[in-house]
Amino acid sequence: MTEDEKFAWLSGRMAIPVGDTKKPDGALGSAAFYPGIPRLGIPAQQQSDASLGVANTTDVRPGDNATALPSSLLLGATFDPATARETGEMVGREAVAKGFNVQLGGGANIVREPRGGRNFEYVSEDPLLTGIIAGHSVAGIQSQGVVSTVKHFALNAQETGRVLANSVLGLGALHESDLLAFRIAIETGAPGAVMPGYNLVNGDWASESEYLLNTVLKGEWGYPGWVMSDWGATHSTVKAALAGLDVQSGANLDPEPFFADPLRAAVVAGQVPQARVDDMVARQLRSLFAVGVIDTADTPDGAIDYMAHRLIAQRAAERGIVLLKNEGDILPAPRRMRRVLVIGRRADVGMLAGGGSSAVSPVGSLSVEGSAVMGVPMAKVYHPSSPLHAIKAESGAAQVDFVDGTDAGKAVEAAAEADMVFLFAEEWRTEGEDRPGLNLPDDQDALIAAVASANPRTVVIVQSGGAVAMPWLDEVPAVLAAFYAGSGGGEAIAGILFGRVNPSGHLPISFPRDVGQLPIPEQRDPATTTSNPGMPVEGEVFDIDYNIEGSDVGYRWYAREGLVPLFQFGHGLSYTAFDHRDLTADHRDDAVVATVTVRNTGDRAGATVVQLYVSRSGAGGFVPRLGGFARIDLKPGEHRDVTLRIDPRLLARFDATARLWVREAGAYTLRVADGALADGLNSSIVLPAASFTD
Ligand code: BGC
């Protein structure tokens, strides 16, 4: 490659027209484009967002639609690597058919901030679950010959002041939590690229953190792929290049084209070695070859089986939607009722989606005004899967009425007349801003309470981008957490409500009672000087002290502090019942392997998630951690022995000085339970001391 060819791959602008920036020649229109080198048989890089489907931000490719997967939280709730893989393959197939060869997927941040605007793009609050699920969706995408990223490396937990937030966390805790999630995702999925976040980590921007990029990622982990900045998240030339950043993405959003002429000048001045520039390019080529992009470059055929893909999205939602409460077994609802009422802002239209760069618009989506992210207007999208229509089809009810709930009086009146009410609550989250709190917006809490008092057979379906408070919980008999359920979400929800589908999702995040239970009850919101909350151009860097919780994120925080959340990580009900027996543990070939027998004791077929938690008191101790999990389908009366191998890192602490995982000698507790904080079946194992590198 000539120097010009190399440099054309080191700094790229958005391939979406923004302000004076035009779409580059040859670009399909998407997050980024880097020109091909036909002389060498190297195709252009056409990079598109993201994990939930192939995005078409601002309709830059007019009329180009795609299948929308359920949000990553809902994928996390399946606890199912196979579903992650299958949905990843679907995204990969659509990307290839549309001509994209790099997909900016693989959200692998752990959910530390329950109000976080992008929580729906992440899998869970747990490093093991996040790493496994994100890793399998990356593997699925890449199996189609499309590179996937993992992002946003690392500790990028909130949107408030996102480019000024300095995430502060001790290194031991960092490795045991957020870095462990990325490490497992990378081991599982071998993503071709890694995208650092907008934030700073312990004082350095993630995109120029010597520790994150050179020491850990490329050094200790031996990561062979490339590191592309987030869009507008590069802050320097020499520091970033020497710290391990390989590509400046979205350069038109940065104050300078750091990795274009300034990098050439730095090479000439001897500040950045030529070998570093060659490495930046070689890493990209390595991943493009490794994933098969170069081999498959000539074969896109444009054909997409949208019906089949919608069904994949629906099945994923059916496996992930969580039945939180079901008092008196009010669900599954009886079929052929006389009169059913559906309430919800757009419950006649479709499923709410999260906003920002990851938003996907299937054919027939409804877009209403949302927010602006980086100056680009981001619509609030409803995927065309109407729960009202699906309930009509699934229920066989003689009459299904609908009110949108904006007039509470009218909703209450209609509720009093109905045999049963299905109330769809919604909470929109978007990239660029966090939720101000945990309560549902627009007086929906009051609406739910009023409707429930008019009709005690009111079921609430919460569509949200994360945890929400439920001040009305005692007043309603049943609640479903549907997160954002994607292209087939309406049918999935109706299937669960009327019993075609036995619910099997388990919460991938804890739901706090209120913000008072959080490590940081009040988020600090630094004053910014632009009207765009996602991208302040001026302002002071400010610290977020994650040492308060350390590596004890989510359920581990509640366990450590003795707090009882509203719903705990791992919670999820079924229409059948399962029991666990005979938990044994063995120490073989340096790994701890646990076996438990699980049985379906009810009278319906269903899937359960065997959750194994590990903990230890005393030296080198820790509060419960998810040590292993398996999702299995069982017929009534059927039982199975399930074997789980515990990742050795989950029985150890990370010593950041020695650069080693250290396991103390002594007793470790194992527990199989239906939730991180629930009682269950206990066992223990005595282990010798051990230490090993990351
Ligand atoms: C987001 C990334 C995304 C990129 C390109 C940024 O705003 O943080 O996740 O991939 O835009 O659209």
mmCIF file of N, CA and C in Angstrom, residues 35 186 215 236 291 357 469 666 688:
data_model
loop_
_atom_site.group_PDB
_atom_site.id
_atom_site.type_symbol
_atom_site.label_atom_id
_atom_site.label_comp_id
_atom_site.label_asym_id
_atom_site.label_seq_id
_atom_site.Cartn_x
_atom_site.Cartn_y
_atom_site.Cartn_z
ATOM 1 N N PRO A 35 -12.155 4.011 1.529
ATOM 2 C CA PRO A 35 -12.114 3.574 0.128
ATOM 3 C C PRO A 35 -11.380 2.252 -0.076
ATOM 4 N N ILE A 186 -14.436 -10.895 23.944
ATOM 5 C CA ILE A 186 -13.380 -11.017 22.930
ATOM 6 C C ILE A 186 -12.956 -12.477 22.787
ATOM 7 N N THR A 215 -1.413 -1.596 27.201
ATOM 8 C CA THR A 215 -1.020 -2.507 28.278
ATOM 9 C C THR A 215 -1.958 -3.711 28.326
ATOM 10 N N SER A 236 -6.238 13.568 20.266
ATOM 11 C CA SER A 236 -4.838 13.922 20.043
ATOM 12 C C SER A 236 -4.298 13.089 18.895
ATOM 13 N N VAL A 291 -11.947 -12.533 9.161
ATOM 14 C CA VAL A 291 -13.399 -12.688 9.225
ATOM 15 C C VAL A 291 -13.966 -13.099 7.857
ATOM 16 N N SER A 357 -27.830 5.957 17.541
ATOM 17 C CA SER A 357 -27.190 5.355 16.372
ATOM 18 C C SER A 357 -27.617 3.908 16.152
ATOM 19 N N ALA A 469 -38.889 2.076 38.241
ATOM 20 C CA ALA A 469 -39.548 1.918 39.542
ATOM 21 C C ALA A 469 -41.012 1.573 39.289
ATOM 22 N N GLY A 666 -9.049 -22.366 50.369
ATOM 23 C CA GLY A 666 -10.143 -22.410 51.339
ATOM 24 C C GLY A 666 -11.471 -22.784 50.720
ATOM 25 N N PRO A 688 -7.460 -25.300 46.522
ATOM 26 C CA PRO A 688 -6.110 -24.847 46.855
ATOM 27 C C PRO A 688 -5.877 -23.440 46.313
#
